Amino acid sequence: MKKFFLNIKKMFNILSVIYRTSKSYFYIVMATNIISSFLPFISLIYTNLIIDALLNKEEVKIIYEYVIWLISLNLIIGITIQILNYFKQVHMVKFQYQLDNLIAIKSFELDYGQIESNDVMKLIKRAEEGSNSSGGMVNYANLVLGNILTSIFSIINASVILTGALRVKELTTTSLIAKIVNHPLTGAFLFLVVMIICIFNLVIMNNINKKSYEAMMGNIDGNRKFGYFYNICSNYKYGKDIRIYGMQPMIIERMSDQQYSVDNVWRSYSLYNIKWQTVITFMSKFLAFLAYAYVGIKAIYGLISIGNVVAYASAITIFASHLNTFIYTYEEISLRNNYLDNYFEFLNLKNDISYGKEEIDENESIEIEFKDLSFAYPHQDLTLKDINLKINKGEKLALVGSNGAGKTTLIKLLCRLYEPTNGDILINGKSLSSYSKESCYKIFSIVFQDFKLFSYSIKDNVASGMDANEEEVWNALEKSGIKERVLEMEDKLDTIIYQRNKKNGVEISGGEAQKFAIARALYKNAPLVILDEPTAALDPKSEAEIYEKFQELVQNKTSIFISHRLSSCKFCDRIVVLDNGKIIEVGTHKELINKNGMYAKMWNAQAQYYL
């Protein structure tokens, strides 16, 4: 009983979400199904009247009236339902989009570290399954506002019609069979049989739904992995490596392994489902047999008219069918509540990182201080250890070190993509955690090592979807050294990069992509500029141009420059050397060369390229 009330509570909570998300869709689905529930009874009632009128040789005029009413009501209701179905489809698309949009918005709101988590990735997949698949709210609305309402109205209508079949009439025969079917207990017994069959079906459906949910949840990880490998096959960005290194057999084998595991789970569920659905079908046919036998015998002994046979037999079948549907729908709701629990669990997921309400003046220079900062990724040792460093306003700082030293991790902590394990980061003397999320993101212009461009126009990529000032976009493209290339393109700033959203999309090289990423950072014009390996994909000439313009690019802004190519360090006020998560050297280029430590060794190893 506790589970029953819990499911009912969840049902009303979900209906309230559907109502708030789209009132139009809510009302249209409800109206469509209420009207549809009357349709079979119109045919049933008027067919009964027409048959009896024909057998009783009533006036042709009366029969015509019955036929006209039958056709007219069916036509009116049919057209009404079609019109409502059209609007339902229109609003369903909008409704589904809004549900998917909630997942997308929540994904953006979550901390970067949470999105990276395998557990959260699985939860997102389960949320998508809950929103779009068997537990989808579109189907949920159809179940509750459709099946439940239709079943309730159909049961009521059938019950009203069946009152005539249950009436006791005077017998003109002494037949025992006639006495049995005329007795009120026979009707009660038939109702009892209906209830027993429905309860039996309820138990079966409960078990089937449990198996279905277990199968669906058990396959989420396999489906996610299969989808990853499948997308690799059709993603041209992976095409070169796959072909050159002959990875096709490996990828196909991985896909087959995941598909095989998924198929095994569904095969087991399908066999179980078919077996018990066969039992349900048999019970339904048995019930139909009893219904027709009951009214047929009554008709034979003159207890009801021939027209009533069709009406009552159909009414009994409809009553049993919709009672069964009502119980089945409850079980479906119970199952889909489980699916939608995942959807709401994701939407209610709390952020790990908390923000304050302080604001940073975008026009103010930025001072940064790392105090006793340490950080470890989940289930890993410390990546950064006791970092103490102050970056003055307007200072240009270079971060250098070997791969895995912690350079990019330090920047991600500064951007609040992660929360420090220990210690603090101060911006202009205040803890980074005291500032609002918008303020934290607003102060950074960053080119990450693994930056991403999107298959949109060049203007949208540079301006990041903001109201683009074309003059400033051109200025940023010129500073990053890619303006001339854009001028050669047919659509100029409106050129779509990559061939994803448009047939004539333009493919760009890695170096060109990097220049666009630098242009995006310059366009934002934030007070703190961070360049993480900004020239890694550039040729020596383009790299030299970027370095020569470095002072102009960052102007008087506080800037952090990460690079393995130490020639860039000569343009910086100070150089910080990281090794194994610790700061081991700090100084100017000249000071560190004279110190003859790790920086000097790295410089000397690359010196031949700078001569």
Coordinates of C-alpha atoms in Angstrom, one line a residue:
M1 CA 0.0 0.0 0.0
K2 CA 2.9 2.3 0.8
K3 CA 4.3 1.7 -2.7
F4 CA 0.9 2.5 -4.2
F5 CA 0.6 5.9 -2.5
L6 CA 4.2 6.7 -3.4
N7 CA 3.5 6.0 -7.0
I8 CA 0.4 8.1 -7.0
K9 CA 2.4 11.0 -5.4
K10 CA 5.1 10.7 -8.0
M11 CA 2.4 10.6 -10.7
F12 CA 0.9 13.9 -9.6
N13 CA 4.4 15.5 -9.2
I14 CA 5.2 14.5 -12.8
L15 CA 1.8 15.7 -14.1
S16 CA 2.5 19.0 -12.4
V17 CA 5.8 19.2 -14.3
I18 CA 4.1 18.4 -17.6
Y19 CA 1.4 21.0 -16.9
R20 CA 4.0 23.7 -16.0
T21 CA 6.2 22.8 -19.0
S22 CA 3.3 22.9 -21.6
K23 CA -0.3 23.7 -20.5
S24 CA -1.4 23.4 -24.1
Y25 CA -0.1 19.9 -24.6
F26 CA -1.6 18.9 -21.2
Y27 CA -5.1 20.0 -22.1
I28 CA -5.0 18.8 -25.7
V29 CA -3.9 15.2 -24.7
M30 CA -6.6 15.1 -22.0
A31 CA -9.4 16.4 -24.3
T32 CA -8.3 14.0 -27.1
N33 CA -8.6 10.9 -25.0
I34 CA -11.8 11.9 -23.2
I35 CA -13.5 12.4 -26.5
S36 CA -12.0 9.2 -28.0
S37 CA -13.4 7.2 -25.1
F38 CA -17.0 7.9 -26.3
L39 CA -16.4 6.8 -29.9
P40 CA -16.8 3.0 -29.5
F41 CA -20.0 3.4 -27.5
I42 CA -21.7 5.5 -30.2
S43 CA -21.2 2.7 -32.7
L44 CA -22.2 0.1 -30.1
I45 CA -25.4 1.9 -29.0
Y46 CA -26.6 2.7 -32.5
T47 CA -25.7 -0.7 -33.9
N48 CA -27.9 -2.2 -31.2
L49 CA -30.8 0.1 -32.1
I50 CA -30.5 -0.5 -35.8
I51 CA -30.4 -4.3 -35.4
D52 CA -33.4 -4.3 -33.1
A53 CA -35.3 -1.9 -35.4
L54 CA -34.7 -4.2 -38.4
L55 CA -35.8 -7.3 -36.5
N56 CA -38.8 -5.5 -35.2
K57 CA -39.6 -4.2 -38.7
E58 CA -39.9 -0.6 -37.5
E59 CA -40.4 2.3 -39.9
V60 CA -37.6 2.9 -42.4
K61 CA -37.6 6.5 -41.3
I62 CA -36.5 5.6 -37.8
I63 CA -33.8 3.3 -39.1
Y64 CA -32.5 6.1 -41.3
E65 CA -32.4 8.4 -38.3
Y66 CA -30.3 5.9 -36.4
V67 CA -28.0 5.5 -39.4
I68 CA -27.7 9.3 -39.8
W69 CA -26.9 9.8 -36.1
L70 CA -24.4 7.0 -36.2
I71 CA -22.6 8.4 -39.2
S72 CA -22.8 12.0 -38.1
L73 CA -21.6 11.5 -34.5
N74 CA -18.7 9.3 -35.7
L75 CA -17.8 11.8 -38.4
I76 CA -17.9 14.8 -36.0
I77 CA -16.0 13.1 -33.3
G78 CA -13.5 11.6 -35.8
I79 CA -12.8 15.0 -37.3
T80 CA -12.5 16.6 -33.9
I81 CA -10.0 13.9 -32.8
Q82 CA -7.9 14.4 -36.0
I83 CA -7.8 18.1 -35.4
L84 CA -6.8 17.6 -31.8
N85 CA -4.2 15.0 -32.9
Y86 CA -2.6 17.6 -35.3
F87 CA -2.3 20.1 -32.5
K88 CA -1.1 17.4 -30.1
Q89 CA 1.8 16.6 -32.5
V90 CA 2.7 20.2 -32.9
H91 CA 2.8 20.8 -29.2
M92 CA 4.5 17.4 -28.5
V93 CA 7.5 18.5 -30.5
K94 CA 7.8 21.7 -28.5
F95 CA 7.2 19.8 -25.3
Q96 CA 9.9 17.2 -26.0
Y97 CA 12.3 20.0 -27.0
Q98 CA 11.7 21.7 -23.7
L99 CA 12.4 18.5 -21.8
D100 CA 15.6 17.9 -23.7
N101 CA 16.5 21.5 -23.2
L102 CA 16.3 21.0 -19.4
I103 CA 19.0 18.3 -19.6
A104 CA 21.2 20.5 -21.8
I105 CA 20.8 23.5 -19.4
K106 CA 21.5 21.4 -16.4
S107 CA 24.6 19.9 -18.1
F108 CA 25.9 23.5 -18.6
E109 CA 25.1 24.4 -15.0
L110 CA 27.0 21.5 -13.5
D111 CA 30.6 21.9 -12.5
Y112 CA 33.1 20.9 -15.2
G113 CA 34.5 18.3 -12.8
Q114 CA 31.1 16.7 -12.4
I115 CA 30.6 16.4 -16.2
E116 CA 33.9 14.6 -16.4
S117 CA 32.8 12.1 -13.8
N118 CA 31.9 8.7 -15.2
D119 CA 29.0 8.4 -12.6
V120 CA 27.5 11.7 -13.8
M121 CA 28.0 10.7 -17.5
K122 CA 26.0 7.5 -16.7
L123 CA 23.4 9.6 -14.9
I124 CA 23.0 11.9 -17.9
K125 CA 22.5 8.8 -20.1
R126 CA 19.9 7.5 -17.7
A127 CA 18.2 10.9 -17.6
E128 CA 18.1 10.9 -21.4
E129 CA 16.5 7.4 -21.3
G130 CA 14.0 8.7 -18.8
S131 CA 13.1 11.7 -20.9
N132 CA 13.1 10.1 -24.4
S133 CA 12.7 6.4 -24.1
S134 CA 10.2 4.1 -22.4
G135 CA 10.0 6.5 -19.4
G136 CA 9.5 9.6 -21.6
M137 CA 7.2 12.3 -20.3
V138 CA 5.5 12.4 -23.7
N139 CA 4.4 8.8 -23.3
Y140 CA 3.8 9.3 -19.6
A141 CA 1.3 12.1 -20.4
N142 CA -0.4 9.7 -22.9
L143 CA -0.5 7.0 -20.3
V144 CA -2.0 9.1 -17.5
L145 CA -4.1 11.6 -19.5
G146 CA -4.8 9.0 -22.2
N147 CA -5.1 5.5 -20.9
I148 CA -6.3 6.3 -17.4
L149 CA -8.9 8.9 -18.5
T150 CA -10.0 6.7 -21.4
S151 CA -10.3 3.7 -19.2
I152 CA -12.3 5.5 -16.5
F153 CA -14.8 6.9 -19.0
S154 CA -15.0 3.6 -20.8
I155 CA -15.6 1.6 -17.6
I156 CA -18.3 4.1 -16.6
N157 CA -20.0 4.0 -20.1
A158 CA -19.8 0.2 -20.2
S159 CA -21.3 -0.1 -16.7
V160 CA -24.2 2.0 -17.6
I161 CA -24.9 -0.1 -20.7
L162 CA -24.5 -3.4 -18.8
T163 CA -27.1 -2.5 -16.2
G164 CA -29.6 -3.6 -18.8
A165 CA -28.0 -7.0 -19.2
L166 CA -28.1 -7.7 -15.4
R167 CA -31.8 -7.0 -15.0
V168 CA -33.8 -10.1 -13.9
K169 CA -36.8 -10.9 -16.1
E170 CA -39.7 -13.2 -15.9
L171 CA -39.0 -16.6 -17.4
T172 CA -41.3 -18.4 -19.8
T173 CA -39.2 -21.6 -19.5
T174 CA -38.2 -24.0 -16.8
S175 CA -34.7 -24.5 -18.2
L176 CA -32.0 -24.6 -15.6
I177 CA -29.5 -22.8 -17.8
A178 CA -32.0 -19.9 -18.3
K179 CA -32.5 -19.7 -14.6
I180 CA -28.8 -19.5 -14.1
V181 CA -28.1 -16.7 -16.6
N182 CA -31.1 -14.8 -15.3
H183 CA -30.0 -14.9 -11.7
P184 CA -28.3 -11.7 -10.4
L185 CA -25.5 -13.8 -8.9
T186 CA -24.4 -14.9 -12.3
G187 CA -23.7 -11.3 -13.2
A188 CA -21.8 -10.9 -9.9
F189 CA -19.9 -14.1 -10.7
L190 CA -18.9 -12.8 -14.1
F191 CA -17.7 -9.6 -12.6
L192 CA -15.7 -11.6 -10.1
V193 CA -14.1 -13.6 -12.9
V194 CA -13.2 -10.3 -14.7
M195 CA -11.6 -9.0 -11.5
I196 CA -9.6 -12.2 -10.9
I197 CA -8.3 -12.1 -14.4
C198 CA -7.3 -8.5 -14.1
I199 CA -5.5 -9.1 -10.8
F200 CA -3.7 -12.0 -12.3
N201 CA -2.7 -9.8 -15.2
L202 CA -1.5 -7.2 -12.7
V203 CA 0.8 -9.6 -11.1
I204 CA 2.2 -10.7 -14.4
M205 CA 2.7 -7.2 -15.7
N206 CA 4.4 -6.2 -12.4
N207 CA 7.0 -8.9 -13.0
I208 CA 7.4 -8.1 -16.7
N209 CA 8.0 -4.4 -15.9
K210 CA 10.6 -5.3 -13.3
K211 CA 12.4 -7.4 -15.9
S212 CA 12.1 -4.5 -18.4
Y213 CA 13.6 -2.0 -16.0
E214 CA 16.4 -4.3 -15.1
A215 CA 17.2 -4.9 -18.8
M216 CA 17.1 -1.2 -19.6
M217 CA 19.3 -0.1 -16.7
G218 CA 21.6 -3.0 -17.4
N219 CA 22.1 -1.9 -20.9
I220 CA 22.8 1.8 -20.4
D221 CA 26.6 1.4 -20.1
G222 CA 26.7 -1.0 -23.0
N223 CA 24.6 1.3 -25.2
R224 CA 26.8 4.3 -24.3
K225 CA 29.9 2.4 -25.2
F226 CA 28.4 1.1 -28.4
G227 CA 27.3 4.6 -29.3
Y228 CA 30.8 5.9 -28.8
F229 CA 32.3 3.3 -31.2
Y230 CA 29.5 3.8 -33.7
N231 CA 30.1 7.5 -33.8
I232 CA 33.8 7.0 -34.3
C233 CA 33.0 5.1 -37.5
S234 CA 31.1 8.0 -39.0
N235 CA 33.2 10.8 -37.6
Y236 CA 35.7 11.9 -40.3
K237 CA 38.0 13.5 -37.8
Y238 CA 39.0 10.0 -36.7
G239 CA 39.2 8.7 -40.3
K240 CA 42.9 9.2 -41.0
D241 CA 44.1 7.4 -37.9
I242 CA 41.6 4.6 -38.3
R243 CA 42.7 3.9 -41.9
I244 CA 46.5 4.4 -41.5
Y245 CA 46.8 2.3 -38.4
G246 CA 44.2 -0.3 -39.5
M247 CA 42.0 0.1 -36.5
Q248 CA 38.8 -1.0 -38.3
P249 CA 38.8 -4.6 -37.0
M250 CA 39.5 -3.5 -33.4
I251 CA 36.6 -1.0 -33.5
I252 CA 34.2 -3.4 -35.1
E253 CA 35.2 -6.0 -32.6
R254 CA 34.6 -3.6 -29.7
M255 CA 31.2 -2.7 -31.2
S256 CA 30.3 -6.3 -31.6
D257 CA 31.2 -7.1 -28.0
Q258 CA 29.0 -4.3 -26.7
Q259 CA 26.2 -5.2 -29.1
Y260 CA 26.4 -8.8 -28.1
S261 CA 26.1 -8.0 -24.3
V262 CA 23.2 -5.7 -25.0
D263 CA 21.4 -8.3 -27.2
N264 CA 21.9 -11.0 -24.6
V265 CA 20.1 -8.9 -21.9
W266 CA 17.2 -8.0 -24.3
R267 CA 16.9 -11.6 -25.6
S268 CA 16.4 -12.9 -22.1
Y269 CA 13.9 -10.2 -21.3
S270 CA 12.0 -10.8 -24.7
L271 CA 11.6 -14.5 -24.1
Y272 CA 10.3 -13.9 -20.6
N273 CA 7.9 -11.2 -21.9
I274 CA 6.6 -13.3 -24.8
K275 CA 5.9 -16.2 -22.5
W276 CA 3.8 -14.2 -20.1
Q277 CA 2.1 -12.0 -22.7
T278 CA 0.8 -15.3 -24.2
V279 CA -0.8 -16.2 -20.9
I280 CA -2.4 -12.7 -20.7
T281 CA -3.7 -13.1 -24.3
F282 CA -5.2 -16.5 -23.4
M283 CA -7.0 -15.1 -20.4
S284 CA -8.4 -12.2 -22.4
K285 CA -9.8 -14.6 -25.0
F286 CA -11.2 -16.8 -22.3
L287 CA -13.0 -13.7 -20.9
A288 CA -14.4 -12.8 -24.3
F289 CA -15.7 -16.3 -24.6
L290 CA -17.5 -16.1 -21.3
A291 CA -19.0 -12.7 -22.3
Y292 CA -20.4 -13.9 -25.6
A293 CA -21.6 -17.1 -24.0
Y294 CA -23.5 -15.2 -21.2
V295 CA -25.3 -12.8 -23.5
G296 CA -25.8 -15.4 -26.2
I297 CA -27.6 -17.7 -23.8
K298 CA -29.7 -14.8 -22.6
A299 CA -30.7 -14.0 -26.2
I300 CA -31.6 -17.7 -26.9
Y301 CA -34.0 -17.7 -24.0
G302 CA -35.5 -14.3 -25.0
L303 CA -34.1 -12.4 -22.0
I304 CA -32.5 -9.8 -24.2
S305 CA -32.9 -8.8 -27.8
I306 CA -30.6 -9.8 -30.7
G307 CA -29.4 -6.2 -30.9
N308 CA -28.5 -6.3 -27.2
V309 CA -26.3 -9.3 -27.8
V310 CA -23.8 -7.2 -29.7
A311 CA -24.1 -4.2 -27.3
Y312 CA -23.8 -6.2 -24.1
A313 CA -21.0 -8.6 -25.3
S314 CA -19.1 -5.6 -26.6
A315 CA -19.7 -3.7 -23.3
I316 CA -18.5 -6.6 -21.2
T317 CA -15.4 -6.9 -23.4
I318 CA -14.8 -3.2 -23.2
F319 CA -15.3 -3.1 -19.5
A320 CA -12.9 -6.0 -18.9
S321 CA -10.4 -4.6 -21.5
H322 CA -10.3 -1.1 -19.9
L323 CA -10.3 -2.4 -16.4
N324 CA -7.3 -4.4 -17.4
T325 CA -5.8 -1.4 -19.2
F326 CA -6.3 0.7 -16.0
I327 CA -4.4 -1.9 -14.0
Y328 CA -1.8 -2.3 -16.7
T329 CA -1.4 1.5 -16.9
Y330 CA -0.8 1.7 -13.2
E331 CA 2.0 -0.9 -13.5
E332 CA 3.4 1.1 -16.5
I333 CA 3.3 4.3 -14.4
S334 CA 5.1 2.5 -11.6
L335 CA 7.8 1.4 -14.1
R336 CA 8.1 4.8 -15.7
N337 CA 8.3 6.5 -12.4
N338 CA 11.5 4.5 -12.0
Y339 CA 12.8 5.8 -15.3
L340 CA 11.8 9.3 -14.5
D341 CA 13.4 9.1 -11.1
N342 CA 16.7 9.1 -13.1
Y343 CA 15.6 12.2 -15.0
F344 CA 14.7 14.1 -11.8
E345 CA 17.8 12.8 -10.0
F346 CA 19.9 14.5 -12.7
L347 CA 17.9 17.7 -12.7
N348 CA 18.1 17.9 -8.9
L349 CA 21.9 17.1 -8.9
K350 CA 23.7 19.6 -6.7
N351 CA 26.9 21.4 -7.7
D352 CA 30.0 20.5 -5.8
I353 CA 31.4 24.1 -6.2
S354 CA 29.7 26.9 -4.4
Y355 CA 29.9 30.5 -5.5
G356 CA 29.6 33.8 -3.7
K357 CA 27.9 37.1 -4.7
E358 CA 31.0 39.3 -5.1
E359 CA 31.5 40.9 -8.6
I360 CA 34.8 41.6 -10.3
D361 CA 35.2 44.8 -12.2
E362 CA 35.9 43.9 -15.8
N363 CA 37.9 47.1 -16.3
E364 CA 40.1 46.5 -13.2
S365 CA 43.5 44.8 -13.6
I366 CA 43.7 41.3 -12.1
E367 CA 46.0 40.2 -9.3
I368 CA 46.2 36.4 -8.6
E369 CA 47.6 34.6 -5.6
F370 CA 47.8 30.8 -5.0
K371 CA 48.0 30.0 -1.3
D372 CA 49.1 26.6 -0.2
L373 CA 47.2 25.1 -3.1
S374 CA 46.9 21.4 -3.6
F375 CA 44.7 19.3 -5.9
A376 CA 44.0 15.7 -6.6
Y377 CA 41.7 14.2 -9.3
P378 CA 39.2 11.7 -8.0
H379 CA 40.9 8.4 -7.0
Q380 CA 44.3 9.8 -7.8
D381 CA 47.4 11.1 -6.0
L382 CA 48.0 14.8 -5.7
T383 CA 48.6 16.5 -9.1
L384 CA 49.5 19.9 -7.5
K385 CA 51.3 20.2 -4.1
D386 CA 51.6 23.3 -1.9
I387 CA 51.5 25.9 -4.7
N388 CA 52.3 29.4 -3.4
L389 CA 52.5 32.0 -6.1
K390 CA 51.5 35.6 -6.6
I391 CA 50.9 37.1 -10.1
N392 CA 50.9 40.9 -10.0
K393 CA 48.5 43.2 -11.9
G394 CA 49.5 43.5 -15.5
E395 CA 52.2 40.9 -15.2
K396 CA 53.0 38.5 -18.0
L397 CA 53.9 35.1 -16.5
A398 CA 55.1 32.0 -18.3
L399 CA 54.3 28.5 -16.9
V400 CA 56.7 25.8 -18.2
G401 CA 57.4 22.2 -17.3
S402 CA 57.3 18.7 -18.7
N403 CA 54.1 16.9 -19.7
G404 CA 52.0 16.1 -16.6
A405 CA 53.7 18.7 -14.4
G406 CA 50.3 20.2 -13.6
K407 CA 50.3 23.4 -15.7
T408 CA 46.9 23.0 -17.3
T409 CA 45.4 21.7 -14.1
L410 CA 46.6 24.9 -12.3
I411 CA 44.7 27.0 -14.9
K412 CA 41.6 24.9 -14.6
L413 CA 41.6 25.5 -10.9
L414 CA 42.0 29.3 -11.5
C415 CA 39.0 29.2 -13.8
R416 CA 37.0 27.3 -11.1
L417 CA 36.5 24.3 -13.3
Y418 CA 37.7 22.3 -10.3
E419 CA 37.7 23.0 -6.6
P420 CA 41.1 22.9 -4.8
T421 CA 41.6 19.9 -2.5
N422 CA 43.5 22.2 -0.1
G423 CA 44.4 25.9 0.0
D424 CA 42.9 28.9 -1.8
I425 CA 43.1 31.1 -4.8
L426 CA 42.8 34.9 -4.3
I427 CA 41.7 37.4 -7.0
N428 CA 42.5 41.0 -6.1
G429 CA 42.8 39.9 -2.4
K430 CA 39.5 38.0 -2.2
S431 CA 38.9 34.3 -2.3
L432 CA 37.9 33.1 -5.7
S433 CA 35.0 31.3 -4.0
S434 CA 33.5 34.6 -2.9
Y435 CA 32.8 35.7 -6.5
S436 CA 29.7 34.8 -8.5
K437 CA 30.0 32.2 -11.3
E438 CA 29.3 34.7 -14.0
S439 CA 31.9 37.0 -12.6
C440 CA 34.5 34.2 -12.5
Y441 CA 34.0 33.2 -16.1
K442 CA 33.7 36.8 -17.3
I443 CA 37.3 37.8 -16.4
F444 CA 39.0 35.1 -18.5
S445 CA 40.0 35.0 -22.1
I446 CA 41.5 31.6 -22.6
V447 CA 42.8 29.4 -25.4
F448 CA 42.9 25.9 -24.0
Q449 CA 45.3 23.3 -25.2
D450 CA 42.3 21.2 -26.3
F451 CA 40.1 24.1 -27.4
K452 CA 37.0 23.4 -29.5
L453 CA 35.5 25.2 -32.5
F454 CA 31.9 24.5 -33.6
S455 CA 30.4 23.9 -37.0
Y456 CA 28.9 27.4 -37.1
S457 CA 29.9 30.6 -38.9
I458 CA 33.3 32.1 -38.3
K459 CA 31.5 35.1 -36.8
D460 CA 29.6 33.0 -34.3
N461 CA 32.8 31.1 -33.3
V462 CA 34.8 34.2 -32.7
A463 CA 32.0 36.2 -31.0
S464 CA 30.8 33.0 -29.1
G465 CA 27.2 33.6 -30.2
M466 CA 27.1 37.0 -28.6
D467 CA 25.8 40.0 -30.6
A468 CA 28.8 40.2 -32.9
N469 CA 30.5 43.5 -33.6
E470 CA 31.8 42.7 -37.1
E471 CA 34.5 45.4 -36.9
E472 CA 35.9 43.9 -33.7
V473 CA 35.6 40.4 -35.1
W474 CA 37.8 41.4 -38.1
N475 CA 40.2 43.1 -35.7
A476 CA 40.6 40.0 -33.7
L477 CA 41.1 37.9 -36.8
E478 CA 43.8 40.3 -38.0
K479 CA 45.6 40.1 -34.7
S480 CA 45.6 36.3 -34.7
G481 CA 46.9 36.3 -38.3
I482 CA 43.9 34.6 -40.0
K483 CA 42.1 37.6 -41.5
E484 CA 43.5 37.2 -45.0
R485 CA 42.4 33.5 -45.1
V486 CA 38.8 34.6 -44.2
L487 CA 38.8 37.3 -46.9
E488 CA 39.5 34.6 -49.5
M489 CA 36.3 32.6 -48.4
E490 CA 33.1 33.2 -50.4
D491 CA 30.9 33.9 -47.4
K492 CA 33.6 35.8 -45.4
L493 CA 32.4 36.0 -41.7
D494 CA 29.3 33.9 -42.5
T495 CA 31.4 31.0 -43.7
I496 CA 30.5 27.7 -41.9
I497 CA 33.6 25.9 -40.7
Y498 CA 33.6 22.1 -41.0
Q499 CA 31.2 20.1 -43.1
R500 CA 28.5 19.4 -40.5
N501 CA 25.7 21.9 -40.8
K502 CA 26.1 23.0 -44.4
K503 CA 27.1 21.4 -47.7
N504 CA 29.7 24.0 -48.5
G505 CA 31.2 24.1 -45.1
V506 CA 34.9 24.9 -45.1
E507 CA 37.5 22.5 -43.7
I508 CA 40.3 24.3 -41.9
S509 CA 43.8 23.1 -40.8
G510 CA 44.8 22.6 -37.2
G511 CA 46.9 25.8 -37.4
E512 CA 44.0 27.8 -38.8
A513 CA 41.7 26.5 -36.0
Q514 CA 44.2 27.6 -33.4
K515 CA 44.3 31.1 -34.9
F516 CA 40.5 31.2 -34.7
A517 CA 40.7 30.1 -31.1
I518 CA 43.1 32.9 -30.4
A519 CA 40.8 35.4 -32.2
R520 CA 37.9 34.3 -30.0
A521 CA 40.0 35.0 -26.8
L522 CA 41.0 38.4 -28.2
Y523 CA 37.5 39.3 -29.1
K524 CA 36.2 38.6 -25.6
N525 CA 38.7 41.3 -24.4
A526 CA 38.7 40.0 -20.7
P527 CA 41.2 41.4 -18.2
L528 CA 43.0 38.1 -17.7
V529 CA 44.4 36.3 -20.7
I530 CA 45.6 32.7 -20.6
L531 CA 47.2 31.0 -23.5
D532 CA 47.7 27.3 -23.1
E533 CA 50.0 26.0 -25.9
P534 CA 48.5 28.6 -28.3
T535 CA 51.0 28.0 -31.1
A536 CA 51.4 24.2 -30.9
A537 CA 49.8 23.7 -34.3
L538 CA 51.3 26.7 -36.0
D539 CA 54.2 26.8 -38.4
P540 CA 57.4 28.6 -37.3
K541 CA 56.5 31.8 -39.3
S542 CA 53.0 32.0 -37.8
E543 CA 54.4 31.3 -34.4
A544 CA 57.0 34.1 -34.8
E545 CA 54.2 36.5 -35.8
I546 CA 52.1 35.6 -32.7
Y547 CA 55.2 36.1 -30.4
E548 CA 56.1 39.4 -32.1
K549 CA 52.5 40.6 -31.4
F550 CA 52.4 39.2 -27.9
Q551 CA 52.7 42.6 -26.2
E552 CA 50.0 44.0 -28.5
L553 CA 47.7 41.0 -28.0
V554 CA 47.7 41.1 -24.2
Q555 CA 48.3 44.8 -23.9
N556 CA 48.4 45.8 -20.2
K557 CA 46.3 42.8 -19.1
T558 CA 47.5 40.2 -16.6
S559 CA 48.4 37.2 -18.7
I560 CA 49.6 33.6 -18.3
F561 CA 51.4 31.8 -21.1
I562 CA 51.9 28.0 -21.1
S563 CA 54.2 26.5 -23.8
H564 CA 56.7 23.8 -24.4
R565 CA 58.5 26.1 -26.8
L566 CA 60.6 28.2 -24.4
S567 CA 61.3 31.0 -27.0
S568 CA 58.0 32.4 -25.9
C569 CA 59.3 32.9 -22.3
K570 CA 61.6 35.7 -23.4
F571 CA 58.5 37.9 -23.8
C572 CA 57.3 37.3 -20.2
D573 CA 58.1 39.2 -17.0
R574 CA 58.6 36.1 -15.0
I575 CA 58.8 32.3 -15.6
V576 CA 57.5 29.6 -13.2
V577 CA 58.8 26.1 -13.6
L578 CA 56.6 23.3 -12.5
D579 CA 57.8 19.7 -12.0
N580 CA 55.8 16.8 -10.5
G581 CA 53.1 19.2 -9.3
K582 CA 55.5 21.6 -7.4
I583 CA 57.0 25.0 -8.2
I584 CA 60.8 24.4 -8.4
E585 CA 62.0 27.6 -10.0
V586 CA 60.8 31.2 -10.4
G587 CA 62.5 34.1 -12.1
T588 CA 63.2 35.9 -15.4
H589 CA 64.6 34.2 -18.4
K590 CA 68.1 35.5 -17.7
E591 CA 68.0 34.6 -13.9
L592 CA 66.9 31.0 -14.6
I593 CA 69.5 30.5 -17.3
N594 CA 72.2 31.7 -14.8
K595 CA 70.7 29.4 -12.2
N596 CA 71.5 26.4 -14.4
G597 CA 68.6 24.4 -13.1
M598 CA 65.7 22.6 -14.9
Y599 CA 64.7 25.6 -17.0
A600 CA 68.3 26.1 -18.3
K601 CA 68.4 22.4 -19.2
M602 CA 65.1 22.7 -21.1
W603 CA 66.3 25.8 -22.8
N604 CA 69.6 24.4 -23.9
A605 CA 67.9 21.3 -25.2
Q606 CA 65.8 23.5 -27.5
A607 CA 68.5 26.2 -28.1
Q608 CA 69.3 24.9 -31.6
Y609 CA 65.8 25.9 -32.8
Y610 CA 66.1 29.5 -31.6
L611 CA 69.5 30.3 -33.2

